[in-house]
XYZ file of C-alpha atoms in Angstrom:
709
model
C -122.910 -16.892 -11.229
C -121.851 -14.025 -13.492
C -121.045 -11.850 -10.475
C -118.793 -14.555 -9.039
C -116.761 -14.722 -12.274
C -116.248 -10.983 -12.322
C -115.035 -10.982 -8.749
C -112.527 -13.800 -9.488
C -111.102 -11.892 -12.446
C -110.574 -8.861 -10.249
C -108.679 -10.986 -7.703
C -106.396 -12.361 -10.405
C -105.709 -8.903 -11.789
C -104.961 -7.673 -8.315
C -102.438 -10.436 -7.760
C -100.764 -9.733 -11.052
C -100.579 -6.066 -10.189
C -98.774 -6.862 -6.866
C -95.917 -8.643 -8.789
C -94.907 -5.603 -10.943
C -91.804 -3.391 -9.939
C -92.213 -0.270 -7.918
C -90.518 2.580 -9.788
C -86.788 3.030 -8.504
C -86.600 -0.381 -6.943
C -83.771 -2.795 -7.864
C -82.223 -6.133 -7.267
C -78.788 -5.385 -8.725
C -76.789 -2.474 -10.147
C -77.801 -3.253 -13.665
C -81.430 -2.447 -12.712
C -80.335 1.178 -12.158
C -79.531 3.967 -14.483
C -76.153 5.296 -15.552
C -73.921 6.277 -12.618
C -76.504 4.837 -10.184
C -76.136 1.914 -7.843
C -78.542 -0.482 -6.148
C -78.765 0.097 -2.392
C -77.773 -3.192 -0.797
C -80.384 -2.901 1.984
C -83.308 -0.859 0.587
C -83.120 -2.271 -2.919
C -83.592 1.176 -4.330
C -81.477 2.925 -6.985
C -79.433 5.837 -5.755
C -77.155 8.326 -7.420
C -73.369 8.751 -6.561
C -71.840 5.331 -5.991
C -68.590 7.190 -5.199
C -68.434 9.739 -2.451
C -65.017 11.251 -3.108
C -61.593 11.123 -4.785
C -58.418 12.193 -3.019
C -54.666 12.248 -3.729
C -52.905 10.604 -0.792
C -49.331 11.243 -1.972
C -47.674 13.552 -2.545
C -49.356 15.912 -0.104
C -50.065 19.537 -0.804
C -47.008 21.830 -1.131
C -44.531 18.959 -1.237
C -41.125 19.811 -2.696
C -39.879 17.157 -5.112
C -36.526 16.634 -6.784
C -35.315 14.942 -9.898
C -36.257 11.389 -8.999
C -39.489 9.620 -9.932
C -42.507 10.714 -7.854
C -45.278 8.236 -7.055
C -48.768 9.747 -7.302
C -51.365 7.745 -5.337
C -55.073 8.462 -5.478
C -57.966 6.823 -3.657
C -61.591 6.603 -4.821
C -64.098 6.362 -1.925
C -67.167 4.168 -2.516
C -70.494 4.675 -0.754
C -70.581 2.313 2.256
C -73.951 0.872 1.175
C -72.796 0.295 -2.393
C -71.159 -2.759 -3.640
C -67.328 -2.100 -3.913
C -67.065 -1.834 -7.652
C -64.315 0.416 -9.027
C -63.454 1.698 -12.487
C -60.311 0.199 -14.010
C -58.683 3.534 -14.814
C -58.239 7.012 -13.466
C -56.821 9.855 -15.515
C -53.583 11.381 -14.117
C -52.088 14.632 -15.327
C -49.340 17.063 -14.329
C -49.734 20.745 -15.258
C -47.141 23.473 -15.000
C -48.748 26.447 -13.307
C -46.707 29.060 -15.109
C -47.895 28.230 -18.637
C -50.483 25.484 -18.318
C -48.383 22.843 -20.082
C -50.022 19.527 -19.225
C -48.552 16.049 -19.335
C -50.546 12.838 -19.057
C -49.206 10.215 -16.680
C -49.447 6.483 -17.213
C -51.311 4.623 -14.520
C -49.204 1.907 -12.927
C -51.655 0.004 -10.725
C -55.248 -0.171 -9.509
C -56.436 -2.204 -6.509
C -59.505 -1.760 -4.283
C -59.971 1.850 -5.215
C -56.307 2.844 -4.896
C -54.570 3.959 -8.077
C -50.926 4.851 -8.697
C -49.019 6.626 -11.407
C -45.389 7.722 -11.623
C -44.344 11.244 -12.529
C -40.818 12.164 -13.548
C -40.468 15.846 -12.774
C -39.253 17.875 -15.741
C -36.035 19.834 -15.757
C -37.971 23.102 -15.428
C -38.305 24.063 -11.815
C -41.495 25.683 -10.483
C -45.064 24.949 -9.308
C -47.013 22.028 -10.748
C -50.551 20.697 -10.224
C -50.972 16.922 -10.072
C -54.543 15.859 -10.810
C -56.469 12.558 -10.742
C -59.890 12.301 -12.459
C -62.437 9.447 -12.688
C -64.496 9.699 -15.879
C -66.754 6.882 -14.640
C -67.443 8.507 -11.274
C -69.397 11.493 -12.473
C -66.173 13.358 -13.193
C -64.791 13.228 -9.624
C -61.296 14.728 -9.458
C -58.624 15.721 -6.950
C -55.426 17.719 -7.188
C -52.396 18.856 -5.208
C -49.865 21.560 -5.923
C -46.155 20.646 -5.607
C -42.868 22.412 -6.152
C -40.168 21.004 -8.394
C -36.638 21.667 -7.127
C -33.959 20.262 -9.450
C -31.017 22.180 -7.949
C -28.498 19.936 -6.173
C -26.914 21.256 -2.980
C -23.651 23.177 -3.228
C -20.416 21.412 -2.245
C -16.932 22.827 -1.922
C -14.025 20.424 -1.345
C -10.850 22.061 -0.059
C -7.529 20.202 -0.159
C -4.786 22.263 1.486
C -1.619 22.735 -0.512
C 1.370 20.629 0.455
C 3.833 22.724 2.381
C 7.375 22.799 1.017
C 10.045 22.365 3.657
C 13.121 24.517 3.155
C 16.275 22.477 2.478
C 18.529 22.386 5.534
C 21.675 20.704 6.810
C 22.178 18.678 3.615
C 18.536 17.568 3.326
C 16.107 18.319 0.519
C 12.469 17.447 1.096
C 10.697 18.355 -2.130
C 10.233 15.960 -5.021
C 12.295 17.711 -7.715
C 10.158 16.378 -10.554
C 6.691 16.853 -9.093
C 4.769 19.298 -11.306
C 2.962 20.772 -8.273
C 3.841 20.630 -4.562
C 2.892 17.109 -3.526
C 1.981 15.456 -0.278
C 4.111 12.540 0.884
C 2.566 9.108 0.761
C 3.194 8.636 4.485
C 1.259 11.770 5.452
C -2.349 12.402 6.439
C -4.122 15.330 4.827
C -7.148 17.067 6.353
C -9.770 17.794 3.700
C -12.558 20.291 4.415
C -16.049 20.102 2.896
C -18.498 23.048 2.975
C -22.032 23.728 1.732
C -24.276 26.799 1.941
C -27.435 24.903 0.905
C -30.047 24.963 3.634
C -31.744 21.839 2.318
C -28.546 19.709 2.467
C -28.997 16.374 4.207
C -25.889 16.114 6.457
C -26.290 12.377 6.820
C -25.903 11.931 3.081
C -22.423 13.441 2.780
C -20.059 10.649 1.695
C -16.366 10.544 0.798
C -14.437 8.263 -1.576
C -10.719 8.560 -2.348
C -9.931 7.160 -5.782
C -6.577 5.438 -6.230
C -4.260 6.556 -8.988
C -4.478 4.801 -12.379
C -7.034 2.267 -11.155
C -5.419 1.748 -7.804
C -7.426 0.687 -4.777
C -10.171 3.124 -3.658
C -10.776 4.038 -0.026
C -14.487 4.129 0.839
C -14.685 3.909 4.643
C -13.644 7.454 5.622
C -16.080 9.542 7.689
C -16.637 13.264 7.815
C -16.740 15.045 11.141
C -18.776 18.274 11.539
C -16.553 21.129 12.644
C -16.869 24.592 14.076
C -16.516 27.486 13.588
C -18.521 27.311 10.413
C -19.843 30.261 8.433
C -21.760 27.987 6.041
C -24.777 25.761 6.481
C -22.493 22.740 6.745
C -18.776 22.289 7.465
C -16.981 18.982 7.912
C -13.487 17.563 7.711
C -12.095 14.150 6.871
C -8.631 12.776 7.560
C -7.216 11.074 4.468
C -4.299 8.669 5.120
C -2.371 8.908 1.902
C -0.788 5.484 2.236
C -4.118 3.726 1.780
C -5.255 4.502 -1.781
C -3.538 2.550 -4.526
C -0.481 4.267 -6.058
C 0.980 2.091 -8.856
C 3.612 4.712 -9.621
C 6.217 6.833 -7.868
C 3.994 9.930 -7.922
C 0.468 10.709 -9.037
C -2.878 12.238 -8.125
C -5.512 10.735 -5.929
C -9.041 12.037 -6.460
C -11.203 12.803 -3.459
C -14.886 12.611 -4.383
C -17.568 13.967 -2.072
C -21.255 13.293 -2.779
C -24.283 14.684 -0.959
C -27.999 15.136 -1.604
C -30.653 17.530 -0.391
C -33.837 16.489 1.365
C -35.582 15.736 -1.940
C -32.747 13.601 -3.335
C -30.934 15.957 -5.672
C -27.338 14.671 -5.746
C -24.183 16.747 -6.037
C -20.703 15.344 -6.503
C -17.576 17.414 -6.201
C -14.017 16.178 -6.603
C -10.524 17.562 -6.136
C -7.119 15.989 -6.842
C -4.550 15.309 -4.108
C -1.010 15.261 -5.560
C 1.058 12.552 -3.897
C 4.708 11.451 -4.096
C 6.871 8.734 -2.583
C 9.748 11.156 -2.194
C 10.500 11.605 1.544
C 13.910 13.266 1.515
C 17.410 13.148 0.091
C 20.554 13.836 2.092
C 23.860 15.000 0.599
C 26.801 14.419 2.907
C 29.083 16.392 0.562
C 31.922 13.973 1.297
C 32.000 11.529 -1.591
C 30.018 8.700 -3.102
C 28.099 6.281 -0.895
C 29.366 2.778 -1.665
C 27.913 1.017 1.387
C 24.512 -0.278 2.430
C 23.002 1.731 5.320
C 22.467 -0.065 8.628
C 19.293 0.618 10.601
C 19.387 0.961 14.359
C 16.830 -0.019 16.958
C 15.000 3.327 16.783
C 15.254 3.615 13.023
C 18.500 5.621 12.984
C 20.220 5.283 9.599
C 24.024 4.766 9.762
C 26.326 4.942 6.750
C 29.609 6.412 5.569
C 30.948 8.245 2.537
C 33.955 7.333 0.482
C 36.231 10.265 -0.308
C 39.542 10.768 1.466
C 37.844 12.935 4.071
C 34.824 10.680 4.286
C 32.379 10.886 7.149
C 30.166 8.598 9.168
C 26.589 9.831 9.462
C 23.659 9.053 11.720
C 20.339 10.324 10.370
C 16.902 10.318 11.952
C 14.040 8.735 9.963
C 12.212 12.100 9.852
C 15.035 13.648 7.812
C 17.244 15.363 10.352
C 20.890 14.794 11.099
C 21.658 13.225 14.453
C 25.441 13.464 14.166
C 28.374 13.174 11.784
C 31.952 12.157 12.382
C 34.835 12.647 9.996
C 36.857 9.441 10.182
C 37.955 8.737 6.613
C 36.816 6.745 3.606
C 34.146 4.121 4.311
C 34.095 1.325 1.728
C 32.653 -1.542 3.777
C 29.058 -1.489 4.946
C 28.683 -0.764 8.696
C 26.767 -2.987 11.110
C 24.795 -2.238 14.254
C 25.049 -4.224 17.465
C 23.925 -3.400 20.981
C 25.498 -1.974 24.072
C 24.747 -3.690 27.396
C 21.995 -1.134 28.011
C 20.284 -2.066 24.726
C 21.218 1.078 22.823
C 22.799 1.027 19.372
C 26.488 0.276 18.981
C 27.769 1.010 15.500
C 30.739 -0.777 13.983
C 32.348 0.963 11.036
C 35.760 0.656 9.400
C 36.898 3.951 7.857
C 40.350 4.044 6.333
C 42.966 6.093 4.583
C 45.057 4.778 1.749
C 45.519 1.086 2.411
C 44.889 1.119 6.171
C 41.683 1.024 8.170
C 40.526 1.020 11.785
C 37.333 -0.481 13.161
C 35.416 1.907 15.413
C 32.771 1.047 17.956
C 30.563 4.135 18.347
C 27.585 4.656 20.592
C 24.222 6.001 19.457
C 25.497 9.571 19.874
C 28.652 9.071 17.856
C 31.014 8.834 20.816
C 33.938 6.465 20.302
C 33.721 3.485 22.688
C 36.726 1.533 21.446
C 38.850 1.010 18.340
C 40.453 -2.060 16.784
C 43.357 -2.482 16.302
C 44.744 -0.369 19.118
C 46.353 2.959 18.182
C 49.689 2.446 16.503
C 48.790 -0.939 15.049
C 47.895 -1.396 11.414
C 45.306 -3.296 9.404
C 44.447 -3.262 5.734
C 41.539 -1.421 4.179
C 38.012 -2.858 4.600
C 35.958 -3.104 1.415
C 33.392 -5.707 2.461
C 30.670 -5.481 5.082
C 31.404 -6.013 8.738
C 29.495 -8.838 10.505
C 28.386 -9.489 14.046
C 28.250 -12.664 16.086
C 28.207 -13.566 19.770
C 31.204 -15.656 20.868
C 31.439 -17.656 24.037
C 34.955 -17.401 25.531
C 35.820 -20.126 27.962
C 38.506 -18.012 29.623
C 35.891 -15.391 30.486
C 33.032 -17.820 31.004
C 30.874 -15.334 29.159
C 29.497 -14.546 25.713
C 30.547 -11.326 23.995
C 29.209 -9.420 21.034
C 31.941 -9.660 18.417
C 32.342 -7.631 15.248
C 34.263 -9.298 12.461
C 36.061 -7.418 9.709
C 38.191 -8.500 6.777
C 41.227 -6.317 6.053
C 43.200 -6.250 2.793
C 45.586 -5.808 1.109
C 48.365 -4.779 3.528
C 48.689 -6.858 6.662
C 45.719 -8.936 5.549
C 43.786 -10.192 8.543
C 40.422 -10.931 10.057
C 39.843 -8.848 13.186
C 37.526 -9.932 16.009
C 36.464 -6.916 18.040
C 34.848 -7.270 21.475
C 34.239 -3.749 22.849
C 32.620 -5.023 26.044
C 36.015 -6.251 27.203
C 38.331 -3.593 28.681
C 40.809 -1.967 26.328
C 43.622 -3.528 28.349
C 42.374 -7.031 27.594
C 44.532 -8.839 25.037
C 41.417 -10.368 23.524
C 39.387 -7.198 23.043
C 40.809 -7.009 19.528
C 42.314 -10.156 18.118
C 43.319 -11.174 14.620
C 43.445 -14.141 12.394
C 45.608 -14.246 9.289
C 43.815 -13.578 6.017
C 45.324 -15.604 3.165
C 44.562 -12.881 0.618
C 46.295 -9.654 -0.128
C 43.455 -8.379 -2.343
C 39.943 -7.321 -1.304
C 37.666 -10.315 -1.031
C 34.742 -10.773 -3.356
C 31.859 -11.402 -0.987
C 31.178 -10.115 2.510
C 31.374 -12.310 5.595
C 28.301 -14.341 6.540
C 27.939 -16.223 9.792
C 26.202 -19.370 10.977
C 26.870 -20.273 14.575
C 30.636 -20.641 14.983
C 31.216 -20.871 11.236
C 32.363 -17.791 9.318
C 32.185 -17.803 5.545
C 33.970 -15.513 3.124
C 35.159 -15.656 -0.453
C 38.410 -15.371 -2.336
C 39.275 -12.082 -4.035
C 37.540 -11.174 -7.258
C 40.689 -11.795 -9.267
C 41.086 -15.424 -8.130
C 39.189 -18.664 -8.463
C 35.545 -18.922 -7.308
C 36.217 -20.246 -3.820
C 34.272 -20.004 -0.551
C 36.243 -20.290 2.707
C 35.013 -21.377 6.118
C 36.701 -20.563 9.437
C 35.236 -22.352 12.449
C 35.708 -20.860 15.885
C 36.485 -23.236 18.768
C 35.153 -21.614 21.956
C 36.979 -24.094 24.180
C 40.398 -23.268 22.744
C 39.384 -19.775 21.627
C 41.098 -20.449 18.311
C 40.091 -21.136 14.764
C 40.293 -24.475 13.094
C 42.072 -24.703 9.797
C 39.952 -23.141 7.069
C 37.925 -25.382 4.809
C 37.513 -24.323 1.192
C 34.731 -25.017 -1.275
C 35.645 -24.369 -4.871
C 33.200 -23.586 -7.602
C 35.539 -23.915 -10.544
C 32.663 -24.752 -12.858
C 31.453 -21.182 -12.480
C 34.733 -19.844 -13.776
C 34.139 -16.501 -12.052
C 34.823 -15.120 -8.559
C 32.114 -15.067 -5.905
C 30.795 -11.600 -5.075
C 27.861 -12.206 -2.763
C 26.745 -14.870 -0.300
C 23.736 -15.750 1.809
C 22.213 -18.640 3.754
C 19.047 -20.338 2.565
C 16.546 -22.424 4.488
C 18.190 -25.625 5.710
C 21.606 -24.002 5.992
C 22.420 -23.999 2.279
C 25.209 -21.596 1.414
C 24.236 -19.653 -1.690
C 26.676 -17.511 -3.653
C 26.510 -15.125 -6.576
C 29.369 -15.002 -9.076
C 30.364 -12.997 -12.062
C 33.173 -12.091 -14.386
C 33.685 -9.509 -17.112
C 37.180 -9.781 -18.527
C 39.133 -7.224 -20.508
C 38.803 -9.504 -23.527
C 35.021 -9.335 -23.376
C 34.319 -12.688 -21.742
C 31.310 -12.636 -19.411
C 30.146 -15.304 -16.998
C 27.655 -15.140 -14.161
C 25.181 -17.087 -12.132
C 24.106 -18.532 -8.775
C 25.852 -21.349 -6.911
C 24.885 -23.411 -3.889
C 26.439 -25.896 -1.490
C 23.986 -28.407 -0.112
C 24.770 -28.175 3.564
C 26.599 -25.742 5.840
C 28.849 -26.449 7.607
C 29.947 -29.138 5.215
C 31.891 -32.204 6.159
C 33.763 -34.077 3.485
C 32.271 -33.944 0.043
C 29.399 -31.598 -0.636
C 26.688 -31.409 -3.238
C 27.086 -28.434 -5.509
C 24.510 -26.785 -7.749
C 24.599 -23.838 -10.113
C 22.379 -21.797 -12.364
C 22.651 -21.623 -15.244
C 24.311 -24.954 -15.755
C 26.637 -23.241 -18.235
C 27.244 -19.635 -17.123
C 29.301 -18.703 -20.167
C 27.841 -15.666 -21.887
C 25.628 -14.743 -18.949
C 26.177 -11.307 -17.472
C 27.765 -11.204 -13.968
C 25.589 -11.648 -10.889
C 26.959 -9.663 -7.937
C 24.455 -10.407 -5.193
C 21.032 -11.851 -4.474
C 18.247 -12.255 -1.931
C 16.587 -15.486 -0.842
C 12.847 -15.594 -0.234
C 10.546 -18.077 1.442
C 10.743 -21.533 -0.087
C 14.326 -20.841 -1.154
C 13.404 -18.682 -4.111
C 16.535 -16.773 -5.154
C 16.065 -13.385 -6.837
C 18.897 -11.496 -8.483
C 19.796 -9.020 -11.165
C 22.850 -8.733 -13.381
C 25.578 -6.098 -13.472
C 26.120 -4.174 -16.729
C 28.347 -1.181 -17.332
C 25.571 0.321 -19.445
C 22.093 -0.623 -20.588
C 19.735 -2.924 -18.686
C 19.523 -6.647 -18.001
C 16.824 -8.820 -16.502
C 15.767 -9.594 -12.968
C 15.385 -13.331 -12.396
C 13.684 -15.483 -9.784
C 14.723 -19.150 -9.569
C 13.927 -22.206 -7.487
C 17.057 -23.223 -5.626
C 18.212 -26.793 -6.361
C 15.814 -27.286 -9.276
C 16.746 -30.283 -11.458
C 17.226 -28.224 -14.616
C 17.591 -24.650 -15.824
C 14.073 -24.808 -17.252
C 12.591 -26.019 -13.965
C 14.563 -23.420 -12.006
C 13.201 -20.255 -13.628
C 10.079 -18.919 -11.895
C 9.933 -15.445 -13.418
C 11.993 -12.918 -15.325
C 11.669 -9.180 -15.855
C 13.580 -8.114 -18.986
C 15.367 -4.774 -19.206
C 14.969 -4.194 -15.483
C 18.293 -2.403 -14.908
C 21.914 -2.996 -13.913
C 22.343 -4.245 -10.358
C 25.780 -4.304 -8.676
C 23.971 -4.676 -5.343
C 21.268 -6.974 -4.006
C 17.578 -6.142 -4.212
C 15.429 -6.047 -1.051
C 12.461 -8.271 -0.230
C 9.816 -6.220 1.587
C 6.688 -7.243 3.409
C 3.517 -7.310 1.283
C 5.374 -9.415 -1.312
C 7.243 -6.530 -2.926
C 10.797 -6.525 -4.250
C 12.749 -3.282 -4.426
C 15.844 -2.773 -6.586
C 18.303 0.094 -7.211
C 19.983 0.274 -10.600
C 23.418 1.594 -11.544
C 22.115 2.639 -14.966
C 19.198 4.827 -15.925
C 17.705 6.648 -18.892
C 20.696 8.976 -19.187
C 24.203 9.480 -17.838
C 24.321 10.403 -14.179
C 20.942 8.850 -13.377
C 20.037 5.505 -11.922
C 16.672 3.947 -11.278
C 14.707 2.613 -8.325
C 11.923 0.147 -8.967
C 9.316 -1.971 -7.155
C 8.206 -5.373 -8.367
C 5.777 -8.078 -7.349
C 7.994 -10.627 -5.630
C 5.869 -13.555 -6.833
C 5.989 -12.920 -10.578
C 8.335 -9.915 -11.061
C 5.626 -7.703 -12.494
C 6.619 -4.055 -12.356
C 4.688 -1.977 -9.813
C 6.461 1.350 -10.245
C 9.797 2.841 -11.299
C 11.599 6.106 -10.566
C 13.871 7.122 -13.450
C 14.105 10.908 -13.406
C 15.552 12.020 -10.080
C 17.792 9.426 -8.415
C 21.515 8.869 -8.823
C 23.239 5.626 -9.860
C 23.475 2.939 -7.196
C 26.392 0.613 -6.555
C 25.469 -0.591 -3.062
C 22.321 -2.386 -1.952
C 19.353 -0.450 -0.491
C 17.909 -0.872 2.999
C 14.301 -1.037 4.139
C 12.674 -0.032 7.429
C 9.167 0.346 8.817
C 7.481 3.654 9.545
C 8.576 5.228 12.810
C 6.821 7.375 15.418
C 8.504 10.589 16.521
C 10.299 8.719 19.323
C 11.675 6.126 16.890
C 9.348 3.312 17.901
C 7.733 1.336 15.054
C 4.394 2.762 13.989
C 1.426 0.573 13.124
C 1.158 1.335 9.427
C 1.104 -0.457 6.087
C 4.019 1.491 4.657
C 7.752 1.827 5.248
C 10.855 3.630 3.982
C 13.384 2.499 1.398
C 16.880 3.965 1.800
C 18.904 4.075 -1.421
C 22.643 4.953 -1.327
C 23.989 6.561 -4.474
C 27.280 7.286 -6.142
C 26.150 10.920 -6.424
C 26.811 11.205 -2.675
C 23.158 11.294 -1.671
C 21.118 8.958 0.491
C 17.528 8.834 -0.788
C 14.505 8.022 1.365
C 11.346 6.865 -0.428
C 7.948 5.913 1.029
C 7.075 2.371 -0.052
C 4.175 -0.005 0.490
C 6.024 -2.486 2.715
C 6.095 -2.048 6.516
C 9.679 -3.303 6.708
C 11.494 -6.416 5.525
C 9.873 -9.731 4.645
C 10.362 -11.729 7.847
C 9.364 -14.989 6.156
C 12.452 -14.832 3.924
C 15.661 -16.507 5.147
C 17.880 -13.812 3.502
C 15.730 -10.807 2.440
C 18.536 -8.289 1.890
C 22.261 -7.749 1.648
C 23.836 -9.008 4.899
C 20.565 -10.564 5.974
C 18.940 -8.011 8.303
C 18.278 -4.332 8.870
C 21.395 -4.094 11.067
C 23.649 -5.630 8.334
C 25.009 -8.309 10.719
C 25.308 -11.101 8.101
C 24.036 -13.478 10.770
C 20.712 -15.380 10.636
C 20.614 -15.376 14.429
C 19.873 -11.628 14.267
C 16.179 -10.777 13.897
C 15.537 -9.659 10.324
C 13.842 -6.435 11.328
C 13.894 -3.938 14.184
C 10.149 -3.419 13.656
C 8.312 -5.248 16.374
């Protein structure tokens, strides 16, 4: 019995002994010592949960630049250990040259991958980036990198503008430009070079900054070029009409940026001096008192006014095509067409009180004259006009130039050069009731011809109507504007056929009157509705001419002997003076001539007065609100006649596809000025965008406004 009890106790003790842990065995990591882990299959504690630490990026011997560098390290866990990772690694950057060490701030930790961001210092050289895990038995990893903070070299070369030697009456250099300047209608080739071997060619980028906040150009591309003695050479074509230029002259800034392979960025910039000055021509034969007419290929025709005055034909590029000494030209010429489509110029030079109308071909050869030699006609001081008359006797339609001659033998002449010189109707006349020069030039609508009484008489518009069946003129109809109390000096036709006139008076006693008048319908039958602005023109400075924009917006300046008056834009037929005024620009200048409405909603004006005696001004304005865009005040003569506007031309005279054009300004100093402007010709949406309607000066709405097609 006692033996059985002893044996039972031994069995119990043996069972209890089998339940105790075997040394090194485990169920979980907490059963193991520091830095040990519990083997997931053998349930034994093992050392080294982590098998390695590596830096994945950057790799050894990487070259880094100035930008932030991501340092990414990865801690490898033993495959049989549970994936438990410490929350932090220690990141440092040490400069090799002196051991200076910087601690980096860890940015993220996920599944054994850790990141930190290092901003390389300004000191270039070798650096060691190190990651250490204090919880992983001091595992660490490092890479050596090179810091390169030097941006690639860039040299931007803008060639100097070449000065053209004055020749044959032309000057091509802006007289007030402080350095030789490129013209706004030119293209300049800019060269970019770099001798940095680590330059990234794909990163080279060009921006051309507009002047004074003007529009920037950002879409230009560099083209690699050879030969090249540098690591990189490229050129870019800069069209100087594209950047914004809210002035007559200024400096664009070409900025070139590029980076090397590690992101160091270099920017280099160089100014490009630019001017709107294209050329000036001095005919050395008197003041220019007429508006130039523009031919089909852009030829500019005009005359000068001294006793030995000449007629000139100039090419748009600034060369003289021909000149012809015919006498004083006081009335603006007009351009028609020969049967072969080439230009036919009508001009009426004179001497003393007599004048002759010439029809000249595009080369200056005389085709016909009117009246015939030996006959007489008075001087022509207003613009010639062109229409196309059907003659029943010929059963054909003929181009007909119309001129008004005063004071001696006052007459209207109708000149048809396509008829033979022996024909009695090649040059015919109609009595002119006035013996003084008329106030406004002839304007035409169909078979109706409108002109005004002389400046010294009442404000009256006259209308001759041509009867093609009888080949005669009906008795003239007159439309008086006595309420204006001043003679009419300019006329035009608005939308709907409204005849619009400008009037003005400055008497020897100091009385001034001036404004805009309108007749409701043209041709008028019986009574007509009349309108004027201002309703009382007394005290308003004279208005000599005007332009009419889309929607019948009339824009005009005022004529002062000195000083400056406003430009005004009004709504035609508005019910009151207050409702009429759309915009005004005070102190804009003195304007004996009409402004010009250009495409791109820009108005151009030439002033008789300027900042000092002997100078005038040329200005550009927003046509919608008369905000000034630019003004030239230091190098243009006073203007009495209206300017002309044309598009840019190719070398053969055909219109070029471009966003710019050329403004031609005649001056009393005897020069014709050509300026590059930001309108590719006249505003074709306007019913009367310039003096005498169109580029050819025909005074006829049936003529296309522009030769630019």
